[in-house]
Amino acid sequence: MLIGYARTSTLEQAAGFEAQARDLRAQGCERLFEERVSAVAPRPQLEAALAFAREGDTLVVTKLDRLARSVTHMGAIIAALETKGVALRILNLGVDTSTPTGKLMLNVLGGVAQFEREMMLERQREGIAAAKDAGKYKGRKPTARARSEEIKALAAEGLSMGAIATKLGIGKGSVHRALSTGKAAPAAEAQAVATPPTRPAPRPRIRTQAPAEHSSRPR
């Protein structure tokens, strides 16, 4: 049995979604699983398709990026399909893992994709190192906590928390926390100065009375 899976992101047009469904039906897919989700979002219909497939079935997709979000994700899907005895067919690549050639091609494609990712990360590291040597690397943008002094200065100018958040490109909650933290320390110091230290209450003095002397005169 041929099982089709179609996916588009929430930003793509419906035409691309309909084109996938049309191509899958043209391949003879008897059951279609369709969903509109982003690449990083959970995919309940993909999970349903994997659960529905049985030994001897073939999962069909129009493109590899419609199925997997990364090389690791693709490997997990292929492993799950192989465990159930289900093949994978990718139309635009002409790959069908039900054949030895198809399995080889998919492994090669996965290796190439992994190689490209490692090369991209290496170029990124080299670029950062070169920028540091040239004194042009600024690193991450300062967080809201690191910009607390700037937040306090803008608040002193009379800007509202919403205006400060918009101006600095941070959340309103971050502005509130920065201002609350700034007020808490002076308030504690003022309270410590205003409250005089308390002295312990003096202990009561206990007087001891000398025992009365008995008269030794004869009666």
PDB file of C-alpha atoms in Angstrom:
ATOM      1  CA  MET A   1       0.000   0.000   0.000  1.00  0.00           C
ATOM      2  CA  LEU A   2       1.244   3.494  -0.918  1.00  0.00           C
ATOM      3  CA  ILE A   3       0.831   6.086   1.846  1.00  0.00           C
ATOM      4  CA  GLY A   4       1.284   9.754   0.967  1.00  0.00           C
ATOM      5  CA  TYR A   5       2.445  12.511   3.264  1.00  0.00           C
ATOM      6  CA  ALA A   6       2.127  16.202   2.348  1.00  0.00           C
ATOM      7  CA  ARG A   7       3.238  19.189   4.398  1.00  0.00           C
ATOM      8  CA  THR A   8       3.471  22.924   3.933  1.00  0.00           C
ATOM      9  CA  SER A   9       4.500  25.574   6.395  1.00  0.00           C
ATOM     10  CA  THR A  10       1.899  27.979   7.734  1.00  0.00           C
ATOM     11  CA  LEU A  11       3.369  30.754   5.553  1.00  0.00           C
ATOM     12  CA  GLU A  12       3.176  28.911   2.237  1.00  0.00           C
ATOM     13  CA  GLN A  13       0.303  29.227  -0.196  1.00  0.00           C
ATOM     14  CA  ALA A  14      -2.374  26.599  -0.562  1.00  0.00           C
ATOM     15  CA  ALA A  15      -1.322  26.004  -4.176  1.00  0.00           C
ATOM     16  CA  GLY A  16       1.845  24.200  -3.092  1.00  0.00           C
ATOM     17  CA  PHE A  17      -0.162  22.061  -0.720  1.00  0.00           C
ATOM     18  CA  GLU A  18      -2.611  21.093  -3.453  1.00  0.00           C
ATOM     19  CA  ALA A  19       0.260  20.315  -5.851  1.00  0.00           C
ATOM     20  CA  GLN A  20       1.735  17.837  -3.375  1.00  0.00           C
ATOM     21  CA  ALA A  21      -1.600  16.103  -2.891  1.00  0.00           C
ATOM     22  CA  ARG A  22      -2.093  15.932  -6.662  1.00  0.00           C
ATOM     23  CA  ASP A  23       1.351  14.377  -7.255  1.00  0.00           C
ATOM     24  CA  LEU A  24       0.854  11.857  -4.473  1.00  0.00           C
ATOM     25  CA  ARG A  25      -2.515  10.759  -5.829  1.00  0.00           C
ATOM     26  CA  ALA A  26      -0.983  10.440  -9.292  1.00  0.00           C
ATOM     27  CA  GLN A  27       1.505   7.962  -7.819  1.00  0.00           C
ATOM     28  CA  GLY A  28      -1.394   5.844  -6.636  1.00  0.00           C
ATOM     29  CA  CYS A  29      -1.380   6.696  -2.922  1.00  0.00           C
ATOM     30  CA  GLU A  30      -4.449   5.175  -1.309  1.00  0.00           C
ATOM     31  CA  ARG A  31      -4.156   7.115   1.935  1.00  0.00           C
ATOM     32  CA  LEU A  32      -3.000  10.710   2.370  1.00  0.00           C
ATOM     33  CA  PHE A  33      -1.833  12.406   5.558  1.00  0.00           C
ATOM     34  CA  GLU A  34      -1.731  16.190   5.237  1.00  0.00           C
ATOM     35  CA  GLU A  35      -0.819  19.030   7.609  1.00  0.00           C
ATOM     36  CA  ARG A  36       0.119  22.700   7.602  1.00  0.00           C
ATOM     37  CA  VAL A  37       2.859  23.157  10.202  1.00  0.00           C
ATOM     38  CA  SER A  38       6.244  24.829  10.281  1.00  0.00           C
ATOM     39  CA  ALA A  39       9.463  22.860   9.990  1.00  0.00           C
ATOM     40  CA  VAL A  40      10.179  23.005  13.725  1.00  0.00           C
ATOM     41  CA  ALA A  41       6.648  22.389  14.993  1.00  0.00           C
ATOM     42  CA  PRO A  42       5.325  18.962  16.058  1.00  0.00           C
ATOM     43  CA  ARG A  43       3.891  16.904  13.207  1.00  0.00           C
ATOM     44  CA  PRO A  44       0.971  14.829  14.412  1.00  0.00           C
ATOM     45  CA  GLN A  45      -0.014  13.736  10.896  1.00  0.00           C
ATOM     46  CA  LEU A  46       3.494  12.449  10.177  1.00  0.00           C
ATOM     47  CA  GLU A  47       3.383  10.459  13.402  1.00  0.00           C
ATOM     48  CA  ALA A  48      -0.040   9.149  12.361  1.00  0.00           C
ATOM     49  CA  ALA A  49       1.318   8.109   8.963  1.00  0.00           C
ATOM     50  CA  LEU A  50       4.231   6.251  10.548  1.00  0.00           C
ATOM     51  CA  ALA A  51       1.857   4.517  12.958  1.00  0.00           C
ATOM     52  CA  PHE A  52      -0.575   3.604  10.148  1.00  0.00           C
ATOM     53  CA  ALA A  53       2.083   2.032   7.897  1.00  0.00           C
ATOM     54  CA  ARG A  54       2.488  -1.726   7.939  1.00  0.00           C
ATOM     55  CA  GLU A  55       5.136  -4.097   6.664  1.00  0.00           C
ATOM     56  CA  GLY A  56       5.337  -4.001   2.871  1.00  0.00           C
ATOM     57  CA  ASP A  57       3.888  -0.457   2.616  1.00  0.00           C
ATOM     58  CA  THR A  58       5.684   2.522   1.098  1.00  0.00           C
ATOM     59  CA  LEU A  59       5.629   6.066   2.464  1.00  0.00           C
ATOM     60  CA  VAL A  60       5.672   8.580  -0.407  1.00  0.00           C
ATOM     61  CA  VAL A  61       6.684  12.260  -0.227  1.00  0.00           C
ATOM     62  CA  THR A  62       7.239  14.754  -3.017  1.00  0.00           C
ATOM     63  CA  LYS A  63      10.461  16.237  -1.548  1.00  0.00           C
ATOM     64  CA  LEU A  64      12.820  15.308   1.240  1.00  0.00           C
ATOM     65  CA  ASP A  65      12.366  18.656   3.025  1.00  0.00           C
ATOM     66  CA  ARG A  66       8.624  17.954   3.263  1.00  0.00           C
ATOM     67  CA  LEU A  67       9.444  14.935   5.400  1.00  0.00           C
ATOM     68  CA  ALA A  68      12.449  15.711   7.622  1.00  0.00           C
ATOM     69  CA  ARG A  69      13.638  18.897   9.305  1.00  0.00           C
ATOM     70  CA  SER A  70      17.277  17.782   9.621  1.00  0.00           C
ATOM     71  CA  VAL A  71      19.677  14.959   8.881  1.00  0.00           C
ATOM     72  CA  THR A  72      19.165  13.603  12.395  1.00  0.00           C
ATOM     73  CA  HIS A  73      15.383  13.722  11.990  1.00  0.00           C
ATOM     74  CA  MET A  74      15.628  11.982   8.629  1.00  0.00           C
ATOM     75  CA  GLY A  75      17.746   9.226  10.153  1.00  0.00           C
ATOM     76  CA  ALA A  76      15.193   8.691  12.913  1.00  0.00           C
ATOM     77  CA  ILE A  77      12.340   8.439  10.400  1.00  0.00           C
ATOM     78  CA  ILE A  78      14.223   5.987   8.176  1.00  0.00           C
ATOM     79  CA  ALA A  79      15.121   3.857  11.197  1.00  0.00           C
ATOM     80  CA  ALA A  80      11.466   3.772  12.271  1.00  0.00           C
ATOM     81  CA  LEU A  81      10.371   2.775   8.766  1.00  0.00           C
ATOM     82  CA  GLU A  82      13.015   0.061   8.461  1.00  0.00           C
ATOM     83  CA  THR A  83      11.991  -1.385  11.821  1.00  0.00           C
ATOM     84  CA  LYS A  84       8.436  -1.792  10.519  1.00  0.00           C
ATOM     85  CA  GLY A  85       9.530  -3.037   7.095  1.00  0.00           C
ATOM     86  CA  VAL A  86       8.213   0.102   5.336  1.00  0.00           C
ATOM     87  CA  ALA A  87       9.955   1.664   2.341  1.00  0.00           C
ATOM     88  CA  LEU A  88      10.385   5.361   1.574  1.00  0.00           C
ATOM     89  CA  ARG A  89       9.898   6.963  -1.845  1.00  0.00           C
ATOM     90  CA  ILE A  90      11.000  10.557  -2.605  1.00  0.00           C
ATOM     91  CA  LEU A  91       9.542  11.672  -5.913  1.00  0.00           C
ATOM     92  CA  ASN A  92      11.768  14.611  -6.927  1.00  0.00           C
ATOM     93  CA  LEU A  93      14.943  12.592  -6.210  1.00  0.00           C
ATOM     94  CA  GLY A  94      13.745   9.357  -7.743  1.00  0.00           C
ATOM     95  CA  VAL A  95      14.688   7.510  -4.548  1.00  0.00           C
ATOM     96  CA  ASP A  96      12.913   4.339  -3.462  1.00  0.00           C
ATOM     97  CA  THR A  97      14.393   2.494  -0.493  1.00  0.00           C
ATOM     98  CA  SER A  98      12.572  -0.696  -1.462  1.00  0.00           C
ATOM     99  CA  THR A  99      15.470  -1.235  -3.872  1.00  0.00           C
ATOM    100  CA  PRO A 100      19.192  -1.575  -2.988  1.00  0.00           C
ATOM    101  CA  THR A 101      20.017   1.357  -5.270  1.00  0.00           C
ATOM    102  CA  GLY A 102      17.451   3.548  -3.532  1.00  0.00           C
ATOM    103  CA  LYS A 103      18.899   2.756  -0.106  1.00  0.00           C
ATOM    104  CA  LEU A 104      22.380   3.595  -1.345  1.00  0.00           C
ATOM    105  CA  MET A 105      21.253   6.905  -2.840  1.00  0.00           C
ATOM    106  CA  LEU A 106      19.481   7.934   0.354  1.00  0.00           C
ATOM    107  CA  ASN A 107      22.557   7.149   2.443  1.00  0.00           C
ATOM    108  CA  VAL A 108      24.695   9.186   0.052  1.00  0.00           C
ATOM    109  CA  LEU A 109      22.279  12.111   0.200  1.00  0.00           C
ATOM    110  CA  GLY A 110      22.261  11.975   3.981  1.00  0.00           C
ATOM    111  CA  GLY A 111      26.050  11.952   4.056  1.00  0.00           C
ATOM    112  CA  VAL A 112      26.236  14.922   1.681  1.00  0.00           C
ATOM    113  CA  ALA A 113      23.768  16.891   3.765  1.00  0.00           C
ATOM    114  CA  GLN A 114      25.762  16.158   6.934  1.00  0.00           C
ATOM    115  CA  PHE A 115      28.979  17.160   5.176  1.00  0.00           C
ATOM    116  CA  GLU A 116      27.453  20.460   4.033  1.00  0.00           C
ATOM    117  CA  ARG A 117      26.293  21.236   7.569  1.00  0.00           C
ATOM    118  CA  GLU A 118      29.739  20.540   9.031  1.00  0.00           C
ATOM    119  CA  MET A 119      31.360  22.717   6.366  1.00  0.00           C
ATOM    120  CA  MET A 120      28.911  25.529   7.117  1.00  0.00           C
ATOM    121  CA  LEU A 121      29.724  25.345  10.845  1.00  0.00           C
ATOM    122  CA  GLU A 122      33.446  25.326  10.074  1.00  0.00           C
ATOM    123  CA  ARG A 123      33.117  28.420   7.867  1.00  0.00           C
ATOM    124  CA  GLN A 124      31.112  30.093  10.621  1.00  0.00           C
ATOM    125  CA  ARG A 125      33.831  29.385  13.200  1.00  0.00           C
ATOM    126  CA  GLU A 126      36.525  30.660  10.827  1.00  0.00           C
ATOM    127  CA  GLY A 127      34.542  33.835  10.185  1.00  0.00           C
ATOM    128  CA  ILE A 128      34.104  34.484  13.909  1.00  0.00           C
ATOM    129  CA  ALA A 129      37.836  33.936  14.519  1.00  0.00           C
ATOM    130  CA  ALA A 130      38.759  36.333  11.701  1.00  0.00           C
ATOM    131  CA  ALA A 131      36.337  38.957  13.003  1.00  0.00           C
ATOM    132  CA  LYS A 132      37.814  38.652  16.502  1.00  0.00           C
ATOM    133  CA  ASP A 133      41.325  39.119  15.147  1.00  0.00           C
ATOM    134  CA  ALA A 134      40.171  42.227  13.284  1.00  0.00           C
ATOM    135  CA  GLY A 135      38.386  43.552  16.363  1.00  0.00           C
ATOM    136  CA  LYS A 136      35.028  43.522  14.598  1.00  0.00           C
ATOM    137  CA  TYR A 137      33.339  40.664  16.431  1.00  0.00           C
ATOM    138  CA  LYS A 138      30.789  41.964  18.910  1.00  0.00           C
ATOM    139  CA  GLY A 139      29.361  38.642  20.028  1.00  0.00           C
ATOM    140  CA  ARG A 140      25.813  38.308  21.240  1.00  0.00           C
ATOM    141  CA  LYS A 141      23.654  41.334  21.715  1.00  0.00           C
ATOM    142  CA  PRO A 142      23.519  42.429  25.346  1.00  0.00           C
ATOM    143  CA  THR A 143      20.659  40.939  27.304  1.00  0.00           C
ATOM    144  CA  ALA A 144      18.081  42.968  29.183  1.00  0.00           C
ATOM    145  CA  ARG A 145      19.936  42.371  32.455  1.00  0.00           C
ATOM    146  CA  ALA A 146      23.162  43.729  30.947  1.00  0.00           C
ATOM    147  CA  ARG A 147      21.261  46.833  29.796  1.00  0.00           C
ATOM    148  CA  SER A 148      19.717  47.601  33.176  1.00  0.00           C
ATOM    149  CA  GLU A 149      21.585  50.918  33.482  1.00  0.00           C
ATOM    150  CA  GLU A 150      20.248  52.002  30.098  1.00  0.00           C
ATOM    151  CA  ILE A 151      16.746  50.976  31.146  1.00  0.00           C
ATOM    152  CA  LYS A 152      17.004  53.018  34.362  1.00  0.00           C
ATOM    153  CA  ALA A 153      18.293  56.037  32.460  1.00  0.00           C
ATOM    154  CA  LEU A 154      15.354  55.952  30.054  1.00  0.00           C
ATOM    155  CA  ALA A 155      12.943  55.510  32.952  1.00  0.00           C
ATOM    156  CA  ALA A 156      14.486  58.569  34.635  1.00  0.00           C
ATOM    157  CA  GLU A 157      13.713  60.531  31.467  1.00  0.00           C
ATOM    158  CA  GLY A 158      10.040  59.736  31.970  1.00  0.00           C
ATOM    159  CA  LEU A 159       9.578  56.972  29.391  1.00  0.00           C
ATOM    160  CA  SER A 160       7.000  54.311  30.150  1.00  0.00           C
ATOM    161  CA  MET A 161       7.929  50.646  30.380  1.00  0.00           C
ATOM    162  CA  GLY A 162       6.261  49.975  27.036  1.00  0.00           C
ATOM    163  CA  ALA A 163       8.195  52.787  25.376  1.00  0.00           C
ATOM    164  CA  ILE A 164      11.469  51.530  26.858  1.00  0.00           C
ATOM    165  CA  ALA A 165      10.773  47.988  25.665  1.00  0.00           C
ATOM    166  CA  THR A 166      10.030  49.208  22.137  1.00  0.00           C
ATOM    167  CA  LYS A 167      13.084  51.460  22.027  1.00  0.00           C
ATOM    168  CA  LEU A 168      15.494  48.751  23.209  1.00  0.00           C
ATOM    169  CA  GLY A 169      13.800  45.848  21.442  1.00  0.00           C
ATOM    170  CA  ILE A 170      13.213  43.818  24.601  1.00  0.00           C
ATOM    171  CA  GLY A 171      10.183  42.523  26.451  1.00  0.00           C
ATOM    172  CA  LYS A 172       8.132  44.689  28.784  1.00  0.00           C
ATOM    173  CA  GLY A 173       8.593  42.096  31.532  1.00  0.00           C
ATOM    174  CA  SER A 174      12.381  42.469  31.250  1.00  0.00           C
ATOM    175  CA  VAL A 175      12.028  46.225  31.708  1.00  0.00           C
ATOM    176  CA  HIS A 176       9.845  45.683  34.776  1.00  0.00           C
ATOM    177  CA  ARG A 177      12.353  43.272  36.325  1.00  0.00           C
ATOM    178  CA  ALA A 178      15.269  45.630  35.701  1.00  0.00           C
ATOM    179  CA  LEU A 179      13.447  48.536  37.312  1.00  0.00           C
ATOM    180  CA  SER A 180      12.201  46.413  40.226  1.00  0.00           C
ATOM    181  CA  THR A 181      15.709  45.131  40.904  1.00  0.00           C
ATOM    182  CA  GLY A 182      17.054  48.667  40.892  1.00  0.00           C
ATOM    183  CA  LYS A 183      14.450  49.811  43.441  1.00  0.00           C
ATOM    184  CA  ALA A 184      14.805  46.862  45.781  1.00  0.00           C
ATOM    185  CA  ALA A 185      18.436  47.503  46.829  1.00  0.00           C
ATOM    186  CA  PRO A 186      18.057  51.221  47.755  1.00  0.00           C
ATOM    187  CA  ALA A 187      14.844  50.476  49.631  1.00  0.00           C
ATOM    188  CA  ALA A 188      16.594  47.831  51.686  1.00  0.00           C
ATOM    189  CA  GLU A 189      19.497  50.176  52.418  1.00  0.00           C
ATOM    190  CA  ALA A 190      17.136  52.990  53.455  1.00  0.00           C
ATOM    191  CA  GLN A 191      15.268  50.668  55.765  1.00  0.00           C
ATOM    192  CA  ALA A 192      18.544  49.537  57.346  1.00  0.00           C
ATOM    193  CA  VAL A 193      19.559  53.174  57.964  1.00  0.00           C
ATOM    194  CA  ALA A 194      16.165  54.303  59.255  1.00  0.00           C
ATOM    195  CA  THR A 195      15.774  51.447  61.701  1.00  0.00           C
ATOM    196  CA  PRO A 196      18.089  51.955  64.703  1.00  0.00           C
ATOM    197  CA  PRO A 197      19.754  48.886  66.106  1.00  0.00           C
ATOM    198  CA  THR A 198      17.864  47.377  68.999  1.00  0.00           C
ATOM    199  CA  ARG A 199      19.656  46.818  72.262  1.00  0.00           C
ATOM    200  CA  PRO A 200      18.892  43.816  74.381  1.00  0.00           C
ATOM    201  CA  ALA A 201      16.734  44.547  77.454  1.00  0.00           C
ATOM    202  CA  PRO A 202      18.751  44.745  80.685  1.00  0.00           C
ATOM    203  CA  ARG A 203      18.494  41.736  82.863  1.00  0.00           C
ATOM    204  CA  PRO A 204      16.807  42.334  86.239  1.00  0.00           C
ATOM    205  CA  ARG A 205      19.186  42.519  89.187  1.00  0.00           C
ATOM    206  CA  ILE A 206      18.470  39.987  91.883  1.00  0.00           C
ATOM    207  CA  ARG A 207      19.359  41.083  95.403  1.00  0.00           C
ATOM    208  CA  THR A 208      20.302  38.446  97.923  1.00  0.00           C
ATOM    209  CA  GLN A 209      19.361  39.011 101.582  1.00  0.00           C
ATOM    210  CA  ALA A 210      21.965  38.072 104.193  1.00  0.00           C
ATOM    211  CA  PRO A 211      20.750  35.474 106.721  1.00  0.00           C
ATOM    212  CA  ALA A 212      19.694  36.917 110.121  1.00  0.00           C
ATOM    213  CA  GLU A 213      22.200  36.455 112.979  1.00  0.00           C
ATOM    214  CA  HIS A 214      20.947  34.639 116.086  1.00  0.00           C
ATOM    215  CA  SER A 215      21.616  36.354 119.445  1.00  0.00           C
ATOM    216  CA  SER A 216      24.000  34.477 121.703  1.00  0.00           C
ATOM    217  CA  ARG A 217      23.118  36.419 124.865  1.00  0.00           C
ATOM    218  CA  PRO A 218      21.673  34.395 127.702  1.00  0.00           C
ATOM    219  CA  ARG A 219      18.109  34.948 128.531  1.00  0.00           C
TER     220      ARG A 219
END
